[in-house]
Amino acid sequence: MKNRSFLKSAILAACSGALTAAIAAPASAGGLFDTEPEQSRLYVSVFGGASFLTDSTFNGVSNPEVGVPAPTGIAGAPLSVELDADTGFTFGGAIGYQFGFKYLKIFHPRVEIEVSYLSNNIGEGSFNGGSQTFSGEQDTLFVYINNYSDIKFHEDQKFVPYIGGGFGLGFVDSDVSYFPATASAPVFGVFGDDTAFAGHVAVGATYALSDKLELYSEGRYFRVNNVDLERRFIGGGADLFVGDVESRIDGFTATGGLRYTF
């Protein structure tokens, strides 16, 4: 239910700009909307910053190929792999459009298409609650449709806060290996790639450097739901399937960027 609530919030946040644009003309007569054609504009932006993944636990059931050692090699055995990520990085860009109206007197909506990339090293973790040494990384490429609302109390305002969110797809790639204290080299891993539904909610602030160039910073919470990966046995040069494992991937990013308007 929490996953559904978050996804609904992200979709509603991203779609609100399109919905308000569609009803702006008839609603303006009621005082909810003020048209400002001179405020409509196209823009591009680039950004980068830090990513902070929350711990993720991938669960599944063993369905091993022949050759996987016990107890993991026993069909039906539980698989639970917790991955603890180090601080990583993110960067990306977007192309967007500022609508030529505002609603509720202060909210100026804009929509954009964003492509961004996020990478985190996996420094710690555990399998079925045991003690193992982990290494590797998880990377995600995002494609979002975003909607933001700039909060402007007057038109010559240089410092402009904003709120919003987006939804789209996350393309996850995992290359994480680990081994127990009794081994000296990786014997298992969480590998593979998957495409899953992604969403985010965000708050930020923009500062106008000139009529065309803006500096902005943003914090967001993101989530990629139902990511399916594989646990594999790689000890002694083997590469054997153990079982499918699933989890969500979520976390926070703190970024700064530049936006150029046309």
Short mmCIF file of C-alpha atoms in Angstrom, two decimals:
data_model
loop_
_atom_site.label_atom_id
_atom_site.label_comp_id
_atom_site.label_asym_id
_atom_site.label_seq_id
_atom_site.Cartn_x
_atom_site.Cartn_y
_atom_site.Cartn_z
CA MET A 1 0.00 0.00 0.00
CA LYS A 2 2.89 2.39 0.73
CA ASN A 3 4.32 1.74 -2.73
CA ARG A 4 0.97 2.51 -4.34
CA SER A 5 0.54 5.70 -2.30
CA PHE A 6 3.96 6.95 -3.34
CA LEU A 7 3.39 6.16 -7.00
CA LYS A 8 0.03 7.89 -6.95
CA SER A 9 1.64 10.99 -5.41
CA ALA A 10 4.41 11.05 -8.01
CA ILE A 11 1.98 10.64 -10.90
CA LEU A 12 -0.35 13.32 -9.57
CA ALA A 13 2.55 15.72 -9.08
CA ALA A 14 3.85 15.15 -12.60
CA CYS A 15 0.45 15.33 -14.26
CA SER A 16 -0.83 18.46 -12.50
CA GLY A 17 0.88 20.78 -14.98
CA ALA A 18 -0.79 19.13 -17.96
CA LEU A 19 -4.15 19.13 -16.24
CA THR A 20 -3.96 22.77 -15.22
CA ALA A 21 -2.87 23.73 -18.74
CA ALA A 22 -5.90 21.98 -20.19
CA ILE A 23 -8.37 23.81 -17.96
CA ALA A 24 -6.59 27.15 -17.68
CA ALA A 25 -8.69 29.02 -20.24
CA PRO A 26 -12.16 28.26 -18.84
CA ALA A 27 -11.03 28.47 -15.23
CA SER A 28 -9.36 31.87 -15.58
CA ALA A 29 -12.73 33.53 -15.53
CA GLY A 30 -13.25 32.23 -12.02
CA GLY A 31 -10.07 33.84 -10.75
CA LEU A 32 -8.10 30.64 -10.20
CA PHE A 33 -5.80 31.23 -13.18
CA ASP A 34 -4.06 34.29 -14.57
CA THR A 35 -2.77 34.11 -18.10
CA GLU A 36 0.70 35.54 -18.69
CA PRO A 37 1.73 34.80 -22.28
CA GLU A 38 5.03 36.63 -21.85
CA GLN A 39 6.06 34.09 -19.20
CA SER A 40 5.90 31.08 -21.55
CA ARG A 41 9.37 29.86 -22.47
CA LEU A 42 11.44 26.86 -23.45
CA TYR A 43 14.46 25.87 -21.38
CA VAL A 44 17.23 23.31 -21.03
CA SER A 45 19.01 22.32 -17.83
CA VAL A 46 21.93 20.25 -16.59
CA PHE A 47 22.64 19.10 -13.05
CA GLY A 48 24.82 16.91 -10.87
CA GLY A 49 25.25 15.97 -7.24
CA ALA A 50 25.23 13.23 -4.62
CA SER A 51 22.97 10.19 -4.27
CA PHE A 52 22.12 8.41 -1.03
CA LEU A 53 20.52 4.99 -1.44
CA THR A 54 18.62 3.51 1.47
CA ASP A 55 19.41 -0.09 2.39
CA SER A 56 17.56 -2.52 0.12
CA THR A 57 16.69 -6.13 0.89
CA PHE A 58 16.21 -8.44 -2.10
CA ASN A 59 14.07 -11.47 -1.29
CA GLY A 60 13.40 -14.65 -3.21
CA VAL A 61 13.37 -18.43 -3.14
CA SER A 62 16.18 -20.70 -4.28
CA ASN A 63 15.60 -22.50 -7.56
CA PRO A 64 19.20 -23.51 -8.25
CA GLU A 65 20.95 -25.01 -11.21
CA VAL A 66 22.83 -28.24 -10.62
CA GLY A 67 26.15 -27.57 -8.95
CA VAL A 68 25.13 -24.83 -6.51
CA PRO A 69 26.33 -25.94 -3.05
CA ALA A 70 24.01 -26.45 -0.06
CA PRO A 71 22.28 -24.90 1.78
CA THR A 72 21.74 -22.29 -0.95
CA GLY A 73 21.56 -25.08 -3.51
CA ILE A 74 18.49 -26.59 -1.85
CA ALA A 75 15.35 -25.78 -3.83
CA GLY A 76 12.90 -23.70 -1.82
CA ALA A 77 15.52 -22.25 0.52
CA PRO A 78 14.90 -18.57 1.32
CA LEU A 79 17.09 -15.95 -0.28
CA SER A 80 17.43 -12.59 1.47
CA VAL A 81 20.25 -10.28 0.45
CA GLU A 82 20.64 -6.86 2.09
CA LEU A 83 22.69 -4.30 0.18
CA ASP A 84 24.09 -1.24 1.96
CA ALA A 85 25.27 1.45 -0.44
CA ASP A 86 27.96 4.08 -0.08
CA THR A 87 27.30 7.69 -1.06
CA GLY A 88 27.26 7.88 -4.85
CA PHE A 89 26.75 10.42 -7.59
CA THR A 90 24.10 11.49 -10.05
CA PHE A 91 23.96 13.74 -13.10
CA GLY A 92 21.53 14.48 -15.89
CA GLY A 93 19.74 16.98 -18.07
CA ALA A 94 16.27 18.04 -19.10
CA ILE A 95 14.35 20.00 -21.68
CA GLY A 96 11.25 21.76 -20.47
CA TYR A 97 8.54 24.34 -21.04
CA GLN A 98 7.26 27.06 -18.71
CA PHE A 99 3.53 27.67 -19.20
CA GLY A 100 2.27 31.18 -19.78
CA PHE A 101 -0.09 31.28 -16.81
CA LYS A 102 -0.14 30.92 -13.05
CA TYR A 103 -2.69 29.33 -10.75
CA LEU A 104 -3.75 30.29 -7.25
CA LYS A 105 -1.93 33.59 -7.87
CA ILE A 106 1.60 32.31 -7.11
CA PHE A 107 2.20 28.91 -8.79
CA HIS A 108 3.83 28.94 -12.25
CA PRO A 109 3.77 25.39 -13.71
CA ARG A 110 6.35 23.88 -16.02
CA VAL A 111 6.82 20.41 -17.48
CA GLU A 112 9.96 18.69 -18.69
CA ILE A 113 11.51 15.48 -19.95
CA GLU A 114 14.54 14.41 -17.92
CA VAL A 115 17.25 11.84 -18.53
CA SER A 116 19.54 11.19 -15.57
CA TYR A 117 22.02 8.65 -14.27
CA LEU A 118 22.74 7.47 -10.74
CA SER A 119 25.55 5.23 -9.46
CA ASN A 120 26.35 3.85 -6.00
CA ASN A 121 29.01 1.46 -4.78
CA ILE A 122 27.83 -1.34 -2.50
CA GLY A 123 30.23 -1.43 0.44
CA GLU A 124 28.39 -3.63 2.95
CA GLY A 125 25.55 -6.11 3.22
CA SER A 126 24.45 -9.49 4.45
CA PHE A 127 22.92 -12.70 3.12
CA ASN A 128 20.23 -14.34 5.28
CA GLY A 129 21.50 -12.29 8.23
CA GLY A 130 25.07 -13.63 8.03
CA SER A 131 28.42 -11.88 7.88
CA GLN A 132 29.80 -11.39 4.37
CA THR A 133 32.11 -9.05 2.50
CA PHE A 134 30.43 -7.12 -0.31
CA SER A 135 31.71 -5.17 -3.29
CA GLY A 136 30.35 -3.87 -6.57
CA GLU A 137 27.87 -1.26 -7.69
CA GLN A 138 24.31 -0.58 -8.75
CA ASP A 139 23.59 1.91 -11.52
CA THR A 140 20.27 3.33 -12.69
CA LEU A 141 19.37 5.30 -15.79
CA PHE A 142 16.15 7.32 -15.37
CA VAL A 143 13.78 8.71 -17.98
CA TYR A 144 11.20 10.98 -16.30
CA ILE A 145 8.29 13.20 -17.21
CA ASN A 146 8.40 15.94 -14.58
CA ASN A 147 6.07 18.69 -13.48
CA TYR A 148 7.23 21.52 -11.22
CA SER A 149 5.49 24.62 -9.92
CA ASP A 150 7.61 27.71 -9.31
CA ILE A 151 6.36 29.78 -6.38
CA LYS A 152 6.52 33.45 -7.38
CA PHE A 153 5.00 36.26 -5.34
CA HIS A 154 6.09 38.96 -7.81
CA GLU A 155 7.52 38.89 -11.32
CA ASP A 156 10.94 40.40 -10.52
CA GLN A 157 11.60 37.80 -7.80
CA LYS A 158 15.19 36.49 -8.13
CA PHE A 159 14.98 33.69 -5.55
CA VAL A 160 12.19 31.27 -6.52
CA PRO A 161 11.35 28.09 -4.56
CA TYR A 162 9.57 25.25 -6.32
CA ILE A 163 7.91 21.90 -5.68
CA GLY A 164 7.04 19.00 -7.95
CA GLY A 165 7.74 15.46 -8.99
CA GLY A 166 7.82 13.05 -11.86
CA PHE A 167 7.32 9.50 -13.07
CA GLY A 168 8.87 7.29 -15.69
CA LEU A 169 11.21 4.34 -16.00
CA GLY A 170 14.32 3.24 -14.17
CA PHE A 171 16.82 1.00 -15.99
CA VAL A 172 18.71 -0.76 -13.19
CA ASP A 173 22.02 -2.58 -13.62
CA SER A 174 23.49 -4.55 -10.71
CA ASP A 175 26.99 -6.01 -10.42
CA VAL A 176 27.43 -6.91 -6.75
CA SER A 177 29.45 -9.85 -5.42
CA TYR A 178 30.10 -11.12 -1.91
CA PHE A 179 31.70 -13.92 0.05
CA PRO A 180 31.51 -15.22 3.64
CA ALA A 181 34.30 -14.89 6.17
CA THR A 182 35.43 -18.45 5.41
CA ALA A 183 36.20 -17.59 1.76
CA SER A 184 38.86 -15.39 0.22
CA ALA A 185 37.14 -14.59 -3.08
CA PRO A 186 33.57 -13.83 -4.20
CA VAL A 187 31.33 -16.88 -4.34
CA PHE A 188 27.88 -15.31 -4.79
CA GLY A 189 26.44 -12.17 -6.31
CA VAL A 190 23.36 -10.15 -7.18
CA PHE A 191 23.57 -9.52 -10.90
CA GLY A 192 21.46 -8.53 -13.86
CA ASP A 193 19.42 -5.64 -15.18
CA ASP A 194 15.77 -4.73 -15.08
CA THR A 195 13.42 -1.99 -16.23
CA ALA A 196 10.84 -0.86 -13.68
CA PHE A 197 8.45 1.96 -12.89
CA ALA A 198 10.13 4.92 -11.17
CA GLY A 199 8.91 8.09 -9.52
CA HIS A 200 10.16 10.99 -7.46
CA VAL A 201 9.01 14.01 -5.46
CA ALA A 202 11.19 17.09 -5.15
CA VAL A 203 11.67 20.52 -3.62
CA GLY A 204 14.16 23.10 -4.81
CA ALA A 205 15.02 26.73 -5.34
CA THR A 206 16.16 28.79 -8.32
CA TYR A 207 18.25 31.95 -8.38
CA ALA A 208 18.20 34.16 -11.48
CA LEU A 209 21.73 35.03 -12.59
CA SER A 210 20.40 36.91 -15.62
CA ASP A 211 17.31 37.05 -17.82
CA LYS A 212 18.38 33.82 -19.50
CA LEU A 213 20.53 31.91 -17.00
CA GLU A 214 19.42 30.44 -13.68
CA LEU A 215 21.22 28.56 -10.92
CA TYR A 216 19.21 26.00 -8.99
CA SER A 217 19.49 23.35 -6.29
CA GLU A 218 17.15 20.46 -5.59
CA GLY A 219 16.51 17.66 -3.14
CA ARG A 220 14.40 14.71 -4.12
CA TYR A 221 13.20 11.35 -2.90
CA PHE A 222 13.06 8.69 -5.61
CA ARG A 223 11.90 5.10 -5.85
CA VAL A 224 12.18 2.30 -8.40
CA ASN A 225 9.59 -0.40 -7.69
CA ASN A 226 9.74 -4.17 -8.16
CA VAL A 227 13.29 -4.53 -9.39
CA ASP A 228 13.96 -8.17 -10.36
CA LEU A 229 17.56 -9.40 -10.31
CA GLU A 230 19.37 -12.75 -10.07
CA ARG A 231 21.38 -14.29 -7.29
CA ARG A 232 24.14 -16.39 -8.83
CA PHE A 233 26.86 -18.73 -7.59
CA ILE A 234 30.26 -17.68 -8.99
CA GLY A 235 32.65 -19.63 -6.75
CA GLY A 236 35.57 -21.43 -8.40
CA GLY A 237 34.89 -19.85 -11.76
CA ALA A 238 31.31 -21.09 -11.95
CA ASP A 239 28.37 -18.96 -13.08
CA LEU A 240 25.22 -20.76 -11.92
CA PHE A 241 21.72 -19.41 -11.38
CA VAL A 242 20.47 -19.65 -7.78
CA GLY A 243 17.18 -17.76 -7.82
CA ASP A 244 15.34 -14.56 -8.66
CA VAL A 245 15.33 -11.85 -5.99
CA GLU A 246 13.18 -8.73 -5.89
CA SER A 247 13.18 -5.42 -4.05
CA ARG A 248 12.53 -1.76 -4.51
CA ILE A 249 15.42 0.69 -4.79
CA ASP A 250 14.95 4.11 -3.25
CA GLY A 251 16.86 6.99 -1.76
CA PHE A 252 17.60 10.69 -1.91
CA THR A 253 19.60 12.98 -4.15
CA ALA A 254 20.97 16.48 -3.53
CA THR A 255 21.89 18.29 -6.73
CA GLY A 256 22.81 21.64 -8.18
CA GLY A 257 22.42 22.79 -11.77
CA LEU A 258 22.11 25.47 -14.41
CA ARG A 259 19.02 26.27 -16.46
CA TYR A 260 19.07 28.28 -19.68
CA THR A 261 15.85 29.76 -21.02
CA PHE A 262 15.13 30.74 -24.62
#
